[in-house]
Tab-separated table of C-alpha atoms in Angstrom:
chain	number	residue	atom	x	y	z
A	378	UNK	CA	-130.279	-23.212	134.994
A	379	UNK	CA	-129.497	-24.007	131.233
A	380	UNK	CA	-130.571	-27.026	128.693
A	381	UNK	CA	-127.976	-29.085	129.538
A	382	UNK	CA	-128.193	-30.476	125.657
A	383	UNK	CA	-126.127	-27.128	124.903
A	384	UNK	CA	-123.373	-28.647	127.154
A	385	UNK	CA	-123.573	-31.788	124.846
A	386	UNK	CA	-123.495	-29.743	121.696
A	387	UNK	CA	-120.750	-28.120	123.357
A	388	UNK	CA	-118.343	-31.020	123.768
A	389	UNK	CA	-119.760	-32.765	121.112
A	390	UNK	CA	-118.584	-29.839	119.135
A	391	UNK	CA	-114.825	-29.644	120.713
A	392	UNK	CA	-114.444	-33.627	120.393
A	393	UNK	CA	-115.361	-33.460	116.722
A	394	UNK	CA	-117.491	-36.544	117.114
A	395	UNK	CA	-120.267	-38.740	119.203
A	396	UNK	CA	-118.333	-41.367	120.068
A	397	UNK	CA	-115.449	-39.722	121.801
A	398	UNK	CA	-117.892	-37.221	123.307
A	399	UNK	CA	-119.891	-40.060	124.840
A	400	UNK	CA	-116.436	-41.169	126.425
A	401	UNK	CA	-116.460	-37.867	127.941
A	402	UNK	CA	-119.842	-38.116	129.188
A	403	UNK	CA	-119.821	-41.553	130.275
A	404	UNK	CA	-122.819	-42.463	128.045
A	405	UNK	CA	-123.567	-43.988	124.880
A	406	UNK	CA	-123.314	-42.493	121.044
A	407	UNK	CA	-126.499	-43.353	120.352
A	408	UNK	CA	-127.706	-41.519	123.188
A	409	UNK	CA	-125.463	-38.149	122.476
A	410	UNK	CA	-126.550	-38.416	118.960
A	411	UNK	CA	-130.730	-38.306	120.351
A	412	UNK	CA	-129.657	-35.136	122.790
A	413	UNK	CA	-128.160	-33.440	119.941
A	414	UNK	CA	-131.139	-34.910	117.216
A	415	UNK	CA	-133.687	-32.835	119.955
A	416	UNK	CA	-131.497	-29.798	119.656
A	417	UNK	CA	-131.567	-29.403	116.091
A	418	UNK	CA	-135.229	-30.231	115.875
A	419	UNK	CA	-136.244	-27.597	118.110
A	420	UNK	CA	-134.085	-25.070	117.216
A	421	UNK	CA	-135.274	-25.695	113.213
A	422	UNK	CA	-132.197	-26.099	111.676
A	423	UNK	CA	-128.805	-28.370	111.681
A	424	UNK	CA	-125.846	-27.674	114.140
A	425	UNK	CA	-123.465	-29.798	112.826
A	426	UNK	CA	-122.677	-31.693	109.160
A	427	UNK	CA	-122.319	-35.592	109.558
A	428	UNK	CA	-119.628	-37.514	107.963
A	429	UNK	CA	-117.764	-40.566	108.069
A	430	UNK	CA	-114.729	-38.901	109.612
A	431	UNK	CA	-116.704	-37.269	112.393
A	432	UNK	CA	-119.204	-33.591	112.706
A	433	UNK	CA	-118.331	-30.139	111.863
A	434	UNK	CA	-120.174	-27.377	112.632
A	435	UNK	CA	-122.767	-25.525	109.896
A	436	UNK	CA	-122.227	-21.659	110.119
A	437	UNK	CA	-125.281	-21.722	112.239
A	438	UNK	CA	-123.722	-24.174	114.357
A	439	UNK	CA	-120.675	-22.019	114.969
A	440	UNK	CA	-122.754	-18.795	115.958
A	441	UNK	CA	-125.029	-20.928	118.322
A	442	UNK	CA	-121.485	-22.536	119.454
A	443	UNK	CA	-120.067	-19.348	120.412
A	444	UNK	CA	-123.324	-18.053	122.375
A	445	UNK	CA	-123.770	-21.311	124.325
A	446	UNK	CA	-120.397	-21.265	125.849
A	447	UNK	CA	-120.828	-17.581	126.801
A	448	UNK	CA	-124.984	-18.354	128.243
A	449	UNK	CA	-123.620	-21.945	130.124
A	450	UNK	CA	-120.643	-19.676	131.779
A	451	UNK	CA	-123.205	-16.716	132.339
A	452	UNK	CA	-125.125	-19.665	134.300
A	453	UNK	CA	-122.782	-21.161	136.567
A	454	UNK	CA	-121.332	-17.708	137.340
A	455	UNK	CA	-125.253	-16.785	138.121
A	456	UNK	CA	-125.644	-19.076	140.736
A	457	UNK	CA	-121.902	-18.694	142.163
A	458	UNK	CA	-122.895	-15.214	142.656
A	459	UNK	CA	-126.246	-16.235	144.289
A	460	UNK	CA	-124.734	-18.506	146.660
A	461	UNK	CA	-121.930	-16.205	147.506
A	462	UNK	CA	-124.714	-13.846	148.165
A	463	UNK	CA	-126.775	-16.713	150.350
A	464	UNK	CA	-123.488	-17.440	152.455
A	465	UNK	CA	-122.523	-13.863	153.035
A	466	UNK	CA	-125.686	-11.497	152.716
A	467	UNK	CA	-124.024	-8.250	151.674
A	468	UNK	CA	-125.458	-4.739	150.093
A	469	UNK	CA	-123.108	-6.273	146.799
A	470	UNK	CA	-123.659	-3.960	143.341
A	471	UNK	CA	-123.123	-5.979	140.393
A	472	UNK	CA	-121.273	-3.899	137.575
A	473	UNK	CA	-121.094	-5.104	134.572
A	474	UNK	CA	-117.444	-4.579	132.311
A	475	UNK	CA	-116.454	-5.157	129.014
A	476	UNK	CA	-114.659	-3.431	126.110
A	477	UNK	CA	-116.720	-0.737	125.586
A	478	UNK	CA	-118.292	-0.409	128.896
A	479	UNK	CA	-115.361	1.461	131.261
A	480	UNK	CA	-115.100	0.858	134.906
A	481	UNK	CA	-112.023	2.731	136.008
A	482	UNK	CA	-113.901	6.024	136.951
A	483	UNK	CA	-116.706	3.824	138.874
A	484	UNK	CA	-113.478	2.232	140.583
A	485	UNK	CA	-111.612	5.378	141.428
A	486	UNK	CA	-114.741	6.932	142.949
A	487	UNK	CA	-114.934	3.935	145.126
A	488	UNK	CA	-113.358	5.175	148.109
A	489	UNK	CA	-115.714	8.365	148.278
A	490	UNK	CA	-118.704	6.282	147.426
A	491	UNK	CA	-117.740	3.944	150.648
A	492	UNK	CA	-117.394	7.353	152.821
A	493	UNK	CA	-121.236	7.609	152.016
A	494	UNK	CA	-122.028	4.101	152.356
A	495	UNK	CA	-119.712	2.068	154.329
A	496	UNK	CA	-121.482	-1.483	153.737
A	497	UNK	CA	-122.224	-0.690	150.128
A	498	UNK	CA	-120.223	-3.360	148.092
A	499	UNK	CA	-119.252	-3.876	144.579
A	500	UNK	CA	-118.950	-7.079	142.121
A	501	UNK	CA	-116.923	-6.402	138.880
A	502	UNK	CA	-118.796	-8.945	136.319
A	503	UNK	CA	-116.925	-9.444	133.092
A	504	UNK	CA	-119.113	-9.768	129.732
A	505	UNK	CA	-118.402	-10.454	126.541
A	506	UNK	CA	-120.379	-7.246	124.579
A	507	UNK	CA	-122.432	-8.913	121.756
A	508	UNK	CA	-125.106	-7.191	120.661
A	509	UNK	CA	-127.363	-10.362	121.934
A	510	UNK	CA	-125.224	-10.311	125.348
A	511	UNK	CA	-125.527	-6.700	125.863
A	512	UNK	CA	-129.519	-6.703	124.986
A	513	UNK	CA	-129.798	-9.979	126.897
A	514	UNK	CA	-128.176	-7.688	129.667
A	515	UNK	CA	-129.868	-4.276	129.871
A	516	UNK	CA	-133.171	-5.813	129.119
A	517	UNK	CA	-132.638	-7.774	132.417
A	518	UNK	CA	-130.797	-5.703	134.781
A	519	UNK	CA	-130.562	-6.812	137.917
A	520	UNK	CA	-131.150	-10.616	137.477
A	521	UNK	CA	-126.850	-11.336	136.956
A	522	UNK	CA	-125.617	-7.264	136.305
A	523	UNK	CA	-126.799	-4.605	138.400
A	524	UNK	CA	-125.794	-1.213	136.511
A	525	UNK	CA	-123.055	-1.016	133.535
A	526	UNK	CA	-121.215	2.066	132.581
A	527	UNK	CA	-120.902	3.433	128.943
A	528	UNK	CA	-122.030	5.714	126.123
A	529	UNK	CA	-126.048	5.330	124.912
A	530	UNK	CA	-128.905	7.084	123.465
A	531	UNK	CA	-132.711	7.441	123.961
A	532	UNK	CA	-133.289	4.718	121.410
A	533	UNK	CA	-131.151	2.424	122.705
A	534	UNK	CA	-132.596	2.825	126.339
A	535	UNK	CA	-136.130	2.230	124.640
A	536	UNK	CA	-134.981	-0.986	122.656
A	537	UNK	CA	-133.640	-2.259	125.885
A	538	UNK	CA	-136.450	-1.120	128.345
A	539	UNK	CA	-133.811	0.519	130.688
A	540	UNK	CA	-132.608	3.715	132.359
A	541	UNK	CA	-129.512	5.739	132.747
A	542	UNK	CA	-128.125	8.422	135.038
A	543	UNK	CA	-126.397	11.050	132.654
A	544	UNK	CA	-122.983	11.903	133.724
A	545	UNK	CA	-121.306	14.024	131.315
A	546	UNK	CA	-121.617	14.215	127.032
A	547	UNK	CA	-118.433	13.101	126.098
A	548	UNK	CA	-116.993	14.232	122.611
A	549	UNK	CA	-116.817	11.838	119.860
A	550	UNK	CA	-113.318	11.439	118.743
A	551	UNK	CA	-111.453	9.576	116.228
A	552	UNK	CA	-109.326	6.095	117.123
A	553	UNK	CA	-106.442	5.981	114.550
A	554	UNK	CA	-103.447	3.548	114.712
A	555	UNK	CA	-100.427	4.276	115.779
A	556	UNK	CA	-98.667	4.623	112.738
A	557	UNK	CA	-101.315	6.311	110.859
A	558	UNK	CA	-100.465	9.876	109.022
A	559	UNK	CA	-102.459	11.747	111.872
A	560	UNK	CA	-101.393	10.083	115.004
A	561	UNK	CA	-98.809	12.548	116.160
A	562	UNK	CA	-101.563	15.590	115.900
A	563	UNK	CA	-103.221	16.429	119.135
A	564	UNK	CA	-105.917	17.728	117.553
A	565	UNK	CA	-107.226	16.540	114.360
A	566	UNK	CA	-109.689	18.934	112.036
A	567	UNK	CA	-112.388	17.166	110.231
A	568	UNK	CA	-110.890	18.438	106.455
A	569	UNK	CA	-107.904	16.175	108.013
A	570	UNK	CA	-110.108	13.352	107.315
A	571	UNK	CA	-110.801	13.829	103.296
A	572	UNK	CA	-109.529	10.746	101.608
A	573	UNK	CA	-109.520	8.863	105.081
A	574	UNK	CA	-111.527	5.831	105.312
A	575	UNK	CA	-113.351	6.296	108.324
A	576	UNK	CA	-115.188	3.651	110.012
A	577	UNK	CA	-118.958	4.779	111.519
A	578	UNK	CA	-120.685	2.466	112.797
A	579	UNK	CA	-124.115	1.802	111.002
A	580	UNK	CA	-127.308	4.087	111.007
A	581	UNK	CA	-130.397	3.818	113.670
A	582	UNK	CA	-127.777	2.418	116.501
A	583	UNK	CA	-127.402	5.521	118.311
A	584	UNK	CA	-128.703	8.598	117.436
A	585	UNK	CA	-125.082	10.986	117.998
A	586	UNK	CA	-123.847	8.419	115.430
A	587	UNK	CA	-126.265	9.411	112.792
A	588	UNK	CA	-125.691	13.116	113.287
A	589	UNK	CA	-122.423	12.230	112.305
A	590	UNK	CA	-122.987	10.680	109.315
A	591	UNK	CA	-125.490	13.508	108.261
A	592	UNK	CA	-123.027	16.098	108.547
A	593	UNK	CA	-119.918	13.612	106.501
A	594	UNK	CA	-122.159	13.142	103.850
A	595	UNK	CA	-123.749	16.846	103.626
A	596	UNK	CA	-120.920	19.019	104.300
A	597	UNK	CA	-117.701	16.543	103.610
A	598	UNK	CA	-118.374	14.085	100.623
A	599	UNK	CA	-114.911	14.002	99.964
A	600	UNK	CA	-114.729	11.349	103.258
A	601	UNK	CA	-115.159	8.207	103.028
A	602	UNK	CA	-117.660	6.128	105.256
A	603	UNK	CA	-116.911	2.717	105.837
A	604	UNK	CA	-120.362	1.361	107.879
A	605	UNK	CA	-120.040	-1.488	110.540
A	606	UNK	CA	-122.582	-3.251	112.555
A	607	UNK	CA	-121.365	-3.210	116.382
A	608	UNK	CA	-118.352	-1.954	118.403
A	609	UNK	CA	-116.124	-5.144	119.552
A	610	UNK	CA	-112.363	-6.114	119.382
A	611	UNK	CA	-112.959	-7.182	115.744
A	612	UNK	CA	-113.466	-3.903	115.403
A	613	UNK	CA	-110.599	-2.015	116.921
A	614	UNK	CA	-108.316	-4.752	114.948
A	615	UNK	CA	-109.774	-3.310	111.522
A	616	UNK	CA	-108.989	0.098	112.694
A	617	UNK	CA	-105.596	-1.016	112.845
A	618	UNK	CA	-105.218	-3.368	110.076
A	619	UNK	CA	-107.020	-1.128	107.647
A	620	UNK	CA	-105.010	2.136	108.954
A	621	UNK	CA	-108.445	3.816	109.301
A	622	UNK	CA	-109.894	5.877	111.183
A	623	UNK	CA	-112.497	5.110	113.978
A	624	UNK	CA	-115.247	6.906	115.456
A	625	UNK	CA	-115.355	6.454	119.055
A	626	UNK	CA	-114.821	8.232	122.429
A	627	UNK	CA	-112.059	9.177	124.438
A	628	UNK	CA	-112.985	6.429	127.687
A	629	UNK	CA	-111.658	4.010	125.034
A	630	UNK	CA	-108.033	4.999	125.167
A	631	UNK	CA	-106.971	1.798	126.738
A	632	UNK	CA	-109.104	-0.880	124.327
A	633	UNK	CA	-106.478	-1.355	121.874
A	634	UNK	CA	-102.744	-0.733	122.609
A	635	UNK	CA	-101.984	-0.172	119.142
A	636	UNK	CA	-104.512	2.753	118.618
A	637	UNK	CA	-104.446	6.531	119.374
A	638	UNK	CA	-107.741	8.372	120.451
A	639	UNK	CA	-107.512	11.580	118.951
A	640	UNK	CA	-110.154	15.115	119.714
A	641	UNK	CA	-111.786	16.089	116.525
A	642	UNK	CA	-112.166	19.973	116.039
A	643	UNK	CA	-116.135	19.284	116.063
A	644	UNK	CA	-118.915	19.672	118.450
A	645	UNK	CA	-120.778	15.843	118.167
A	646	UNK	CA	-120.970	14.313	121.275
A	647	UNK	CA	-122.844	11.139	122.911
A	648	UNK	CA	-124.118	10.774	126.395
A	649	UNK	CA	-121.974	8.821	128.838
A	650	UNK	CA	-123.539	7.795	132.201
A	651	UNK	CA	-124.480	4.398	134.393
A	652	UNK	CA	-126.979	2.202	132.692
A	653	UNK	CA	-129.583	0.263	135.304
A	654	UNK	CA	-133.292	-1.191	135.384
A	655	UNK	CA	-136.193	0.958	135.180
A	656	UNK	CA	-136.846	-0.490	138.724
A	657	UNK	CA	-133.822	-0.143	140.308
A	658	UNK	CA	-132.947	-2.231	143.193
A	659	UNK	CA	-132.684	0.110	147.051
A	660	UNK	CA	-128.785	-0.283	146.382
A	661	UNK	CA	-128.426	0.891	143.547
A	662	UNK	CA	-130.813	3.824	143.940
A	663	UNK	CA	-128.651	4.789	146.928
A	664	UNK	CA	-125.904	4.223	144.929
A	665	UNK	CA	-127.345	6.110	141.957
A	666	UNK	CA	-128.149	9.110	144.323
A	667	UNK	CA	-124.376	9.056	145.682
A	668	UNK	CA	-123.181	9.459	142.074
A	669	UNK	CA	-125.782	12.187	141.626
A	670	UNK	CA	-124.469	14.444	144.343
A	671	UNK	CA	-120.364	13.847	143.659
A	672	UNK	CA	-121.264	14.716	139.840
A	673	UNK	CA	-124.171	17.631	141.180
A	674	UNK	CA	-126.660	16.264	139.073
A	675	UNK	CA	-129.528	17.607	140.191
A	676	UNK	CA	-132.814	14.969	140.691
């Protein structure tokens, strides 16, 4: 299922050396050092940095360190779930959670959606949300995640050759900590925000973003724009660390206990619904068209 010469980089890279990760592996040095020698050369670049006292990883070899773990794990929890699914053939959705992708509303509707469909099932499939992990995802749904709930945009739904089912538009809001200047306002008006340092994150990701960020800089230069690349728990720590404020949405209120999601007196909002493959599986159109009719969506 995976190039088992990322599990030797991987244990190569916890031992801090090729000889005591050929003890683990019960082979020689010589022959860990060739495994990870092949690596390198076809990846076109050095994982680790030899000395006398053992490897350490480059900065490449760090970011290809962290990925590998997640892709060996996404594996072996691959074929777990296809030889659950051998063993016990069940109508089984797989949804995809994460930080940023909520699940308690697909939960709580659960009940209901059995009423409709008694041997529909569901899978809860925990992901780390990179932007390579959530690309990898959504251009592949279906093969390990079925359907993921969150915010998007038509450009992200292009870039990842998917679909989604509109629920609602949800109002962007803003995440500030809890001992920030504006965290015991319910409501917080965007003239609140001058001198704020408000985190946004960076233009072309998704489109209610950028009409953000055109109306901050037109109409309210006074604020100031921090940009970052991708919403993750490094993130929501900044927020807090920083005492900024975040741009986010209100289905985030339980990412970071330390931060307060707040309405902004504005009228940007950003599409929430349940992200799936352009060829949707007969579950999950069933279980797409279930949704439809609790929400009234009509087809």
């Amino acid at each position: 299922m995976y190039n088992h010469q990322l599990a030797t980089f991987i244990i190569v890279a916890d031992s801090g050396s090729f000889n005591k990760a050929s003890e683990q592996l019960y082979v020689s040095p010589n022959a860990v050092m060739k495994q990870i020698n092949l690596l390198e050369n076809s990846l076109g670049f050095d994982l680790f940095v030899r000395t006398h006292r053992g490897v350490q990883l480059t900065p490449a070899g760090e970011s290809m360190y962290r990925d590998a773990k997640y892709l060996i794990q996404y594996a072996k929890d691959s074929v777990a779930r296809a030889e659950k699914m051998v063993a016990e053939p069940k109508h089984v959705l797989r949804i995809g959670t994460s930080l940023t992708t909520p699940v308690q509303f697909l939960v709580s509707l659960w009940p209901q959606i059995r009423q409709h469909n008694p041997d529909l099932k569901f899978e809860l499939v925990s992901f780390e949300n990179t932007p390579e992990n959530a690309r990898e995802i959504m251009n592949h749904f279906g093969r390990n995640i079925d359907l993921v709930a969150g915010i998007y945009s038509d450009n992200i739904l292009s870039e990842r050759r998917c679909s989604a089912l509109k629920l609602y538009d949800t109002p962007l809001c803003a995440a500030v900590p809890l001992h920030h200047r504006l965290a015991s306002n319910d409501e917080i008006a965007v003239e609140d925000l001058f001198g704020e340092k408000v985190m946004l994150i960076k233009r072309g990701y998704m489109s209610a973003f950028d009409e953000v960020r055109d109306d901050l800089e037109e109409h309210y230069p006074r604020i100031q724009i921090e940009d970052f690349s991708f919403f993750d728990v490094n993130v929501f720590n900044k927020c807090e660390n920083d005492n900024a404020v975040l741009i986010g949405v209100n289905e985030w209120g339980n990412v970071h206990p330390l931060l307060k999601i707040i309405p902004i007196s504005w009228n940007h909002t950003i599409p929430m619904g349940i992200l799936h493959s352009n060829n949707p599986s007969k579950d999950v159109k069933e279980f797409l068209q279930i949704i439809s009719q609790m929400y009234g969506i009509q087809s």
